[in-house]
Coordinates of C-alpha atoms in Angstrom, one line a residue:
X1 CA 45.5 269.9 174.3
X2 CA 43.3 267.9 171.8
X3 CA 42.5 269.7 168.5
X4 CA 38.9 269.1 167.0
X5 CA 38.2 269.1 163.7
X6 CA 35.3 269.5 161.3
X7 CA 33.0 267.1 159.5
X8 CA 35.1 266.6 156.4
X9 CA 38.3 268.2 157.6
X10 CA 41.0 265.2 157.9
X11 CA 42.5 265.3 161.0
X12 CA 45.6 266.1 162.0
X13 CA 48.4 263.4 162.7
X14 CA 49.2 263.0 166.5
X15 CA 51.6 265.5 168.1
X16 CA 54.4 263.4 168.3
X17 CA 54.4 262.6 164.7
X18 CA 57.0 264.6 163.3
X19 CA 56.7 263.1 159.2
X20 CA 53.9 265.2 157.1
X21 CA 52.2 262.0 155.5
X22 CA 50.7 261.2 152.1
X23 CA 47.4 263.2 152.5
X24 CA 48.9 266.5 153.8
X25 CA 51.9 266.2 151.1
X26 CA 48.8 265.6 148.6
X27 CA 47.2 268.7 149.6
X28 CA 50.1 270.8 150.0
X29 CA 50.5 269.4 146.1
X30 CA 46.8 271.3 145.5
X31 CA 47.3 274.3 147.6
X32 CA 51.1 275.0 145.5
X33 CA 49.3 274.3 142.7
X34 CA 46.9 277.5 143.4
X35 CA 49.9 279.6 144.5
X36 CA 52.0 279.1 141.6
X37 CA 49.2 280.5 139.3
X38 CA 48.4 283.2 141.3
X39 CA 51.8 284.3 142.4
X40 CA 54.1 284.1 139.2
X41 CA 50.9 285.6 137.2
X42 CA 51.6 289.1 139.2
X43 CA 55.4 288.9 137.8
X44 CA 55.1 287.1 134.4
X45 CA 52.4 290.0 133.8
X46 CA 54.7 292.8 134.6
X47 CA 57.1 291.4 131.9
X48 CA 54.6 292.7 129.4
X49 CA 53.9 296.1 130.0
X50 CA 56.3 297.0 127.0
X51 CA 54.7 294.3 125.2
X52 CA 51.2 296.3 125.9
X53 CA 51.9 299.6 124.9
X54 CA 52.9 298.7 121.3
X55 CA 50.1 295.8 120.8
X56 CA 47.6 298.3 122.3
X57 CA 49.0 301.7 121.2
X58 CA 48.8 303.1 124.9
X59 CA 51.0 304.7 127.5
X60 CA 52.8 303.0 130.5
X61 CA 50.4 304.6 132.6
X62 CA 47.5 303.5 130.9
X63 CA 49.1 299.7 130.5
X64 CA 50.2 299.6 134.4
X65 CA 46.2 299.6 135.4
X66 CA 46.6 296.0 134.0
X67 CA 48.5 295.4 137.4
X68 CA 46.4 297.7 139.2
X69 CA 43.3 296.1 138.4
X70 CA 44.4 292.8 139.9
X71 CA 45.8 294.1 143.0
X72 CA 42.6 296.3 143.5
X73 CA 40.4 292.9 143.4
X74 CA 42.6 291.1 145.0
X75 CA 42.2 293.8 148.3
X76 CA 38.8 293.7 147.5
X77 CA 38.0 289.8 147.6
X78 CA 40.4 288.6 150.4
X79 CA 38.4 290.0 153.1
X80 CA 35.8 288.1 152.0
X81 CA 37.7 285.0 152.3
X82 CA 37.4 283.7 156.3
X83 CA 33.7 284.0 156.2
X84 CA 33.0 282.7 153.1
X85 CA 35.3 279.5 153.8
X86 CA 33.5 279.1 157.4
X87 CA 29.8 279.5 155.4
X88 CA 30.7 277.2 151.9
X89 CA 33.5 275.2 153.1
X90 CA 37.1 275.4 152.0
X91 CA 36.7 272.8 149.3
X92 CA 34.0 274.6 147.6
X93 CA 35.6 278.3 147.4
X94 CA 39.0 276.7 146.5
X95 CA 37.1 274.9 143.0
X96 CA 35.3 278.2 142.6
X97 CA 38.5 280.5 143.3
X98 CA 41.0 278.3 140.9
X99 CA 37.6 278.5 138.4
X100 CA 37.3 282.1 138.3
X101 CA 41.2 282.5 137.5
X102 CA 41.3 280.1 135.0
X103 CA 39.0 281.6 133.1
X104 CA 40.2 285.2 133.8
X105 CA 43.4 283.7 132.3
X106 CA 41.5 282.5 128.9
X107 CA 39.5 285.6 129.0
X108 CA 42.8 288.1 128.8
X109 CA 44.2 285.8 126.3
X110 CA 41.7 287.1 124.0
X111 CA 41.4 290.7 124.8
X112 CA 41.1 292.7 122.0
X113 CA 41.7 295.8 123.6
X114 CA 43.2 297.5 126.5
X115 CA 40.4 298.0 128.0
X116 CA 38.9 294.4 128.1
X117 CA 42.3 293.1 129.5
X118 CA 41.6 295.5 132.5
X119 CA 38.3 294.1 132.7
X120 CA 39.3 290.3 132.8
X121 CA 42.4 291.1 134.8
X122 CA 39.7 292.1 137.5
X123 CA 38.1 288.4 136.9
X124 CA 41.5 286.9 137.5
X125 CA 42.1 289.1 140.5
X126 CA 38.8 288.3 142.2
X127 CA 39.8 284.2 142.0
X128 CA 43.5 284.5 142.8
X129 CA 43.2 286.5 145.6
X130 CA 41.3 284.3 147.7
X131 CA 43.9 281.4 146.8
X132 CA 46.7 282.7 148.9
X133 CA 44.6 282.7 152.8
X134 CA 42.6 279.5 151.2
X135 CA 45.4 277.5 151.2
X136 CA 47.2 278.9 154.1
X137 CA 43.6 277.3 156.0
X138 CA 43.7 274.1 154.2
X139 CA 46.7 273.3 154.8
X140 CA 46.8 274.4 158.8
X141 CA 44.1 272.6 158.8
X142 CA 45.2 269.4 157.3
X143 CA 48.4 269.3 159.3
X144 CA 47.9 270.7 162.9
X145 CA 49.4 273.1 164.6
X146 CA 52.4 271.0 165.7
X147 CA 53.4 270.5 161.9
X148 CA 52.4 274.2 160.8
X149 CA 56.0 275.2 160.1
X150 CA 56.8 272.4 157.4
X151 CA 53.7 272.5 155.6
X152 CA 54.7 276.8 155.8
X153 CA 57.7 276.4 154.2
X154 CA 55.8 274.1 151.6
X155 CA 53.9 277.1 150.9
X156 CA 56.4 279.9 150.7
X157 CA 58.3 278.1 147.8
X158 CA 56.0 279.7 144.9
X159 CA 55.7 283.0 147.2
X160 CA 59.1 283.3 147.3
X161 CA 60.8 281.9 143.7
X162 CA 57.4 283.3 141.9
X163 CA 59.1 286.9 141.8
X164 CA 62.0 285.1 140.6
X165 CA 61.2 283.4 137.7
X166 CA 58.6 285.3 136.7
X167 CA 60.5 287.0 134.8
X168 CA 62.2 284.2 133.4
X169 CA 58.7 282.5 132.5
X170 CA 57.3 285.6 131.2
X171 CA 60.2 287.2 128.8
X172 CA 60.4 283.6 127.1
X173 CA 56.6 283.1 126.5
X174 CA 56.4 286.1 125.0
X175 CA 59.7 285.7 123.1
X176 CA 58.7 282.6 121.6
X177 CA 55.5 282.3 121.1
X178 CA 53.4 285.7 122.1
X179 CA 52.1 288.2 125.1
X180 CA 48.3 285.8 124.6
X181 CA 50.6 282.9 126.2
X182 CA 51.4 284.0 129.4
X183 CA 47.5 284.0 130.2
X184 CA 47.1 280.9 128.2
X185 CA 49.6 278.7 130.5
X186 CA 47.6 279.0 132.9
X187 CA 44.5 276.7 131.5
X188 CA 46.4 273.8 131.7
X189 CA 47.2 274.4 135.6
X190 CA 43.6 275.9 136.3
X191 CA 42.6 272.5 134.9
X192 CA 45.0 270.0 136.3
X193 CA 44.7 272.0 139.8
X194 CA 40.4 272.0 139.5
X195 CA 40.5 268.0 138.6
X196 CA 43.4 267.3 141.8
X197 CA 41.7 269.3 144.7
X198 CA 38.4 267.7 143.3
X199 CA 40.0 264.4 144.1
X200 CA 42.1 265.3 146.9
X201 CA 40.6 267.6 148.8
X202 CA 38.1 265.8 151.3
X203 CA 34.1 266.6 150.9
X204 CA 32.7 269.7 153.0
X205 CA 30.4 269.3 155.3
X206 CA 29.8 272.4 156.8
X207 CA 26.7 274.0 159.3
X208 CA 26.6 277.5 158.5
X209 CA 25.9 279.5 162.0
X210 CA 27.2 283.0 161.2
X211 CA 25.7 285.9 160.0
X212 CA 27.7 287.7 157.4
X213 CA 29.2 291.4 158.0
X214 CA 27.7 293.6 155.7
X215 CA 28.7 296.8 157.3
X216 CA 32.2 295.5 157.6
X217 CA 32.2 294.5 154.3
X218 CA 30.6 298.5 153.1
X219 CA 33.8 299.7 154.8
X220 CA 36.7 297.3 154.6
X221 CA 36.3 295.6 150.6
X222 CA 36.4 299.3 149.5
X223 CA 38.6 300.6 151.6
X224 CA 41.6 298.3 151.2
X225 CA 40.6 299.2 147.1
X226 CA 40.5 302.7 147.5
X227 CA 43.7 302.8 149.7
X228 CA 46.0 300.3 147.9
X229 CA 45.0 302.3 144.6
X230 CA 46.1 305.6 146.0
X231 CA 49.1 304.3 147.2
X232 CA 50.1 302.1 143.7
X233 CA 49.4 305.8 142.1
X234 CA 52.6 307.4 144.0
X235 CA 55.4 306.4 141.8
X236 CA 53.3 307.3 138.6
X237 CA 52.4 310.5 140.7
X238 CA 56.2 311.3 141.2
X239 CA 57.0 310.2 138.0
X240 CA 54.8 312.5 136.1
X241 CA 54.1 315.3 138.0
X242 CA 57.5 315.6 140.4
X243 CA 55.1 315.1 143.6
X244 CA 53.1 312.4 145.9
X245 CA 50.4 315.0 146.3
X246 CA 48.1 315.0 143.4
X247 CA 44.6 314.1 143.4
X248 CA 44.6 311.0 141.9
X249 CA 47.1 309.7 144.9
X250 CA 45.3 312.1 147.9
X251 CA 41.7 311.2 147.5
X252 CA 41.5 307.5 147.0
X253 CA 44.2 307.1 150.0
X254 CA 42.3 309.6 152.5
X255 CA 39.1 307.8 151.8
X256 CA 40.5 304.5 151.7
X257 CA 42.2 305.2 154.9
X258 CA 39.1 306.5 156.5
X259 CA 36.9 303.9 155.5
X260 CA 39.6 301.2 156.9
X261 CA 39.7 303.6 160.3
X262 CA 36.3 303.3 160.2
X263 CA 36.3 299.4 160.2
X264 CA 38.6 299.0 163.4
X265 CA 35.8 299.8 166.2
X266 CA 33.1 298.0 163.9
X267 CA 35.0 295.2 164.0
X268 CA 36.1 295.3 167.7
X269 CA 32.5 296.1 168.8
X270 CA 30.8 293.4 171.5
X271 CA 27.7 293.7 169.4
X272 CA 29.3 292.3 165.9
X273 CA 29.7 288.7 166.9
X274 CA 30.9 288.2 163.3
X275 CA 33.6 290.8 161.9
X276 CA 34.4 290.4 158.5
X277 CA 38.2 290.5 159.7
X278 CA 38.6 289.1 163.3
X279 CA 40.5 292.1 164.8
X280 CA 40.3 290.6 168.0
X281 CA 42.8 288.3 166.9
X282 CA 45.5 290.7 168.0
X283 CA 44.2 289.7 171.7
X284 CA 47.3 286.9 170.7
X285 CA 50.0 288.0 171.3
X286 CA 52.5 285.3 169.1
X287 CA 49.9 286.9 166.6
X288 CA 50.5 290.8 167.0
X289 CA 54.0 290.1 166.9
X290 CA 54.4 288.0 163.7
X291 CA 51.6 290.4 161.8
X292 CA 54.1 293.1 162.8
X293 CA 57.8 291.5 161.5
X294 CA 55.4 290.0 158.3
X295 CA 54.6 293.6 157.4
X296 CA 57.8 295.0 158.1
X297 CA 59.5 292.6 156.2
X298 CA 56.8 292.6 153.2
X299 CA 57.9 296.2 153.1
X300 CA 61.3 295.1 152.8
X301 CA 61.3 292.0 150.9
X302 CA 58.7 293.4 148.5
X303 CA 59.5 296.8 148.2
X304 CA 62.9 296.0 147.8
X305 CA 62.7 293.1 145.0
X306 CA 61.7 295.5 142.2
X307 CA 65.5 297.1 142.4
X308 CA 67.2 293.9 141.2
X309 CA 65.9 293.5 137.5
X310 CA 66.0 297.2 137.3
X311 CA 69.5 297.6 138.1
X312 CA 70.5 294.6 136.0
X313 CA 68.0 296.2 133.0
X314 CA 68.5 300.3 133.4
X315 CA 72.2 299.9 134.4
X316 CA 73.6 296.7 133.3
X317 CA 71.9 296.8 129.9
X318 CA 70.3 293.5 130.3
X319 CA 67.1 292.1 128.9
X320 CA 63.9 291.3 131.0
X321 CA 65.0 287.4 130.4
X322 CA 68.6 287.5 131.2
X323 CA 67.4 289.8 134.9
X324 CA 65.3 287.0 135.2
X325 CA 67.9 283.9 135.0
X326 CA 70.3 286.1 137.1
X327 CA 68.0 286.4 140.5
X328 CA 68.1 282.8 140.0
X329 CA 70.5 282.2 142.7
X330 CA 68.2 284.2 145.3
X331 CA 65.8 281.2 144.7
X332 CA 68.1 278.6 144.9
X333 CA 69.8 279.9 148.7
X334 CA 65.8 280.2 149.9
X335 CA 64.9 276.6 148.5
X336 CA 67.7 275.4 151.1
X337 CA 67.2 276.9 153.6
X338 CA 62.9 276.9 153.8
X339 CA 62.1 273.3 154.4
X340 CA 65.1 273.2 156.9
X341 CA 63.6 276.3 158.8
X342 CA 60.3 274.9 158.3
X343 CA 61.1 271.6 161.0
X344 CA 63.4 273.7 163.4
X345 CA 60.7 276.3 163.6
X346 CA 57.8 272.8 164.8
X347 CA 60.7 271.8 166.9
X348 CA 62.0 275.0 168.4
X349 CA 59.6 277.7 168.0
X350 CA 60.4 279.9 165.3
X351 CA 62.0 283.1 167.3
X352 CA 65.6 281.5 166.8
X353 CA 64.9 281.1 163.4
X354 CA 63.5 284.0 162.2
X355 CA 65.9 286.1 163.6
X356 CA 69.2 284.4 162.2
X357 CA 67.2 284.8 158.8
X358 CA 67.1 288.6 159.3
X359 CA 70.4 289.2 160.2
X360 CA 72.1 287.2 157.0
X361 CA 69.3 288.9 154.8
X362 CA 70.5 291.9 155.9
X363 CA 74.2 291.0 155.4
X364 CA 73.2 290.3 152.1
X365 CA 71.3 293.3 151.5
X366 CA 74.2 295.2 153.0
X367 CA 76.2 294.0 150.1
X368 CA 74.7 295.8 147.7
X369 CA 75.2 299.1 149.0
X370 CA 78.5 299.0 147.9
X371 CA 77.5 298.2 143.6
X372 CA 78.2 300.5 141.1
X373 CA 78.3 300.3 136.9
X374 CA 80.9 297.8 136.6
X375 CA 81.1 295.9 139.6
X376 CA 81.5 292.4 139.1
X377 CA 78.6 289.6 138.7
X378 CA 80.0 287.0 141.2
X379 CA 79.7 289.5 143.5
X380 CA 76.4 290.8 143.0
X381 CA 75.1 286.9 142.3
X382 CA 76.7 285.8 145.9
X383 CA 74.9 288.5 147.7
X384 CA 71.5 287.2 146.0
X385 CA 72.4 284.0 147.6
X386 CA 73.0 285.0 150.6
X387 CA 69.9 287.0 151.0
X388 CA 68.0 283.8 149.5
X389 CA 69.7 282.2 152.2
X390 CA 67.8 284.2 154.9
X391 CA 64.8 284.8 152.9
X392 CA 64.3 281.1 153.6
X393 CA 64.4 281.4 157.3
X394 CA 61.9 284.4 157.9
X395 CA 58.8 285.2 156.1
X396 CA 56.8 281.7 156.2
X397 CA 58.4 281.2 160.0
X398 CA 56.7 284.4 160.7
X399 CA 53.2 282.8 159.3
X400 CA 53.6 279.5 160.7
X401 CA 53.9 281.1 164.2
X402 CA 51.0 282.9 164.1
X403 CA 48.8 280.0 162.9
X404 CA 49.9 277.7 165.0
X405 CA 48.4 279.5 168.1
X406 CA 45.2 279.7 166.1
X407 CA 42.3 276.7 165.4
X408 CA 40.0 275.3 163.5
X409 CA 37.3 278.3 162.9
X410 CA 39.8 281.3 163.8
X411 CA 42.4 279.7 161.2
X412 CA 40.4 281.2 158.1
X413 CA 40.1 284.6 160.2
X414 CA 44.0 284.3 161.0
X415 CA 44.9 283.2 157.1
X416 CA 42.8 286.0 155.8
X417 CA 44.3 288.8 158.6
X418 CA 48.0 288.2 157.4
X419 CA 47.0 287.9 153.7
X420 CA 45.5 291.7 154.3
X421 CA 48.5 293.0 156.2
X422 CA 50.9 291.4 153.7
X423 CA 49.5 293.0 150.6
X424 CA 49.0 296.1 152.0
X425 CA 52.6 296.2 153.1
X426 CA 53.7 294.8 150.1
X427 CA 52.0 297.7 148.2
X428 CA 53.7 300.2 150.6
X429 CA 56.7 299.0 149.9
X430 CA 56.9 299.3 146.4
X431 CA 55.3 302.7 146.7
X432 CA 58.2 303.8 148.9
X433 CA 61.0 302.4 146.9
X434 CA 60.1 303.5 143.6
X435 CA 60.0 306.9 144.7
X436 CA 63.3 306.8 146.8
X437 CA 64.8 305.1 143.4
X438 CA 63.1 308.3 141.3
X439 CA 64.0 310.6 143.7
X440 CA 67.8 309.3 143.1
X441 CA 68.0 309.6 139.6
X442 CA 65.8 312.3 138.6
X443 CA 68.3 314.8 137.9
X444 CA 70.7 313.2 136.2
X445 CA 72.0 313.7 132.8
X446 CA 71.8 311.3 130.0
X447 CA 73.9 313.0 127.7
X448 CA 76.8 311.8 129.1
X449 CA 76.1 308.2 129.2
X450 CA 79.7 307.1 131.6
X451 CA 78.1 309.1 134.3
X452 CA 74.9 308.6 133.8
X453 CA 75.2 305.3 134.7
X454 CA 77.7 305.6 137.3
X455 CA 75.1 308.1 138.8
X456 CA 71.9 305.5 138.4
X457 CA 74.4 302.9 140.2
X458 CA 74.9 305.5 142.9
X459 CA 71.1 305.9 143.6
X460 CA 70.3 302.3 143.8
X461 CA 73.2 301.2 146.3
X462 CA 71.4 304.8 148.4
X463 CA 68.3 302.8 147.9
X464 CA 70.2 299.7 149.1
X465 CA 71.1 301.5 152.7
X466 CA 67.1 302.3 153.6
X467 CA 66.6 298.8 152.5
X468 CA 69.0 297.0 154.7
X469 CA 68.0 299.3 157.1
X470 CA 64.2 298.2 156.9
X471 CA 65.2 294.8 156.7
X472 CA 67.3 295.3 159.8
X473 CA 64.4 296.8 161.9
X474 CA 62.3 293.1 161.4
X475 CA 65.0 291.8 164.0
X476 CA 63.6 293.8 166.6
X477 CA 59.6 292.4 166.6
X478 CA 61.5 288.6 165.4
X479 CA 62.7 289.4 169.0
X480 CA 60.1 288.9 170.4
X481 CA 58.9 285.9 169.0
X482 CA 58.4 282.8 170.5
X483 CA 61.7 280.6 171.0
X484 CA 60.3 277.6 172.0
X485 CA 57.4 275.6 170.5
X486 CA 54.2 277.5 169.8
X487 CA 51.4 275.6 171.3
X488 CA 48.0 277.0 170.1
X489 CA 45.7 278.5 172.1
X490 CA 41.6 278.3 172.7
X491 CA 40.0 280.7 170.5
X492 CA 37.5 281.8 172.2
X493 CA 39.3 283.2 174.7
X494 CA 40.8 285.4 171.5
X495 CA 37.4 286.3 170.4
X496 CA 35.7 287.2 173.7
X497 CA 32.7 284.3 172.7

């Protein structure tokens, strides 16, 4: 099947072609660029919260909105994303997108109070979150379906190492220099990135035919807000007030949850030619299947990568730095494995692939079930390799074969879908395991500090089991995957045009 392309959009090298040439490895260059900004500010950021309460005199609770903010305009602006790609071209959005974060970045650099960080933080959120499912298009785009894996697994390097060495990043900025740095980095890159997709990045040319959503926007942009806010409330909820069920929790999630209910037959309805989100997407059924694994293992993945540092910090006795450097080895077993996963999954399909992923992600997630207060680092450090080694093989595999079913127009729609699901799921999962992990050591003792900490190693290898479990449960949708190559389909037999 021949793929079309539009004006200003290169074209993608012949099927048989099995080499990603100069210009798609010059945009992938762009679109990493992007990601690295976007992703390892959500980390590097987290590394500061301390660092807030005693510049800004103010309580972890009223320090984490600075995470909060961001992730409530990232929810907000993704939607957004597909149509406005499809109605400005790619090119355009991409300059503005990396624009408005870089000068979010400058703008929290010089926040003089907690209050105008939020504020800016929002400005940052609204550019990075549209840089994630922009780039996922561009670079589909730019490559064709048939080479969709490889220029994947180019794209989950920063999604994957940026909770790594974030950390790393973030506790030596602010060690050597000060907390106004780890927004300042990121002028240099905003700049350098803006100047190379200005170069790179071919001309749009685009003929603007549909009408935007309004009423999908009323429902869904506010929604995903109010939702994802209720739901980053729970472990602050359980935290403070030994329960989930508190107003600030309830209301936002009910309403968020109604408004996103709310969405689904808007957007399914003959009558909207034009959904904000293309629900009828899930009429593909490579699509449905990899949405489903993706969020399950963003859950997982997610959910489950906030225990690491902790243990290493609350049990260990290690600093925010040190944590940092020793989820090294994570990164280092995904960074082998991704761009090998990334050509079996063009030349195979990625069903194969996925699922071996899974199952030695959840040997090495099975590891730590067994950790306590003294068990030994070589141990722990192999298991993070091991799971790195897995974590190479499943999430981008999952994207690629969704993608690579889609073209040209429903790429944006597709990009922007999973960029939805995934940070919703994401969300969840951090939600759930911070209260499992509060849940665990909530009654124990402090006093007596031997058994204190035997007891906080106790609750996080609990935690461990419901993670491997999760982790586990991805193998049965990877199942169903496709196991040989994914050709793409004609979308508008996927959109009922």
């Amino acid at each position: 099947m021949s793929i079309e392309t539009e004006p200003g959009t290169p074209a993608p090298a012949p099927p048989t072609s099995d080499k990603l040439d100069r210009g798609v490895l010059l945009t992938a260059g762009v679109v990493v660029l992007g990601a690295i900004m976007s992703i390892l500010d959500i980390t590097v950021v987290s590394v500061a919260l301390k660092t807030f309460q005693s510049e800004f005199d103010a309580t972890s609770a009223q320090v984490a909105w600075t995470m909060t903010a961001y992730t409530l305009a990232l929810a907000t602006v993704i939607p957004l994303t597909g149509w406005a790609s499809d109605r400005f071209g790619t090119k355009r959005l991409y300059l503005l997108a990396v624009a408005l974060f870089t000068i979010g970045s400058v703008l929290c650099a010089t926040a003089s109070s907690l209050e105008l960080l939020v504020t800016y933080r929002v400005v940052q959120g609204l550019g990075g979150g549209m840089l994630m499912p922009l780039g996922m298009t561009i670079l589909t785009r730019a490559a064709g379906p048939e080479r969709v894996g490889r220029v994947m697994a180019i794209m989950g390097i920063p999604m994957l190492l940026g909770p790594i060495f974030g950390p790393i990043l973030g506790g030596w900025l602010i060690d050597a220099a000060s907390w106004h740095w780890i927004f300042l980095i990121n002028l240099p890159i905003g700049v350098l990135a803006i100047g190379y997709a200005s170069v790179v990045l071919p001309r749009d040319d685009v003929e603007p035919s549909e009408t935007f959503d309004w009423l999908g926007m009323v429902l869904l942009s506010p929604g995903l807000a109010a939702f994802l806010y209720g739901v980053s409330s729970i472990p602050a909820a359980k935290e403070e007030h030994g329960t989930l069920w508190t107003a600030q929790v309830v209301a936002p999630a009910i309403i968020g949850a109604l408004l996103i209910a709310a969405f689904v037959p808007w957007a399914l309805n003959r009558r909207n030619l034009h959904p904000l989100v293309d629900l009828r997407l899930f009429g593909n059924r490579t699509m449905t299947v990899a949405v489903i694994a993706m969020a399950l293992f963003a859950i997982a993945f997610f959910g489950s990568s906030l225990l690491f540092p902790l243990y290493f910090q609350s049990v260990r006795g290690e600093d925010a730095l040190s944590s940092g450097v020793l989820l090294a080895p994570q990164g280092v077993g995904a960074m082998i494995t991704m761009p090998i996963a990334g050509v079996l999954a063009d030349r195979i399909g990625p069903g194969k692939i996925v699922m071996a992923g899974v199952a030695v992600c959840t040997i090495g997630m099975a590891l730590f079930t067994q950790i306590g207060a003294d068990t030994s680092y070589a141990y722990m450090l192999t298991a993070l390799f091991v799971m790195g080694l897995g974590m190479g093989c499943t999430m981008m595999p999952m994207m690629s074969a969704a993608l690579a079913t889609l073209r040209e127009h429903t790429i944006a729609r597709g990009s922007t879908l999973m960029n939805i699901v995934q940070q919703v799921a994401a969300s969840i999962g951090t939600a759930v395991f911070s209260v499992l992990l509060t849940n665990g050591i909530i009654d124990l003792d402090p006093s007596d500090e031997t058994s204190f900490l035997t007891g906080m190693a106790d609750a996080y290898a609990d935690v461990f089991v419901v993670a491997t479990v999760m982790v586990g449960l991805v193998l049965v949708p990877a199942f169903f995957l496709p196991r040989t190559k994914v050709e793409h389909v004609d979308p508008t037999v996927l959109v009922g045009h």
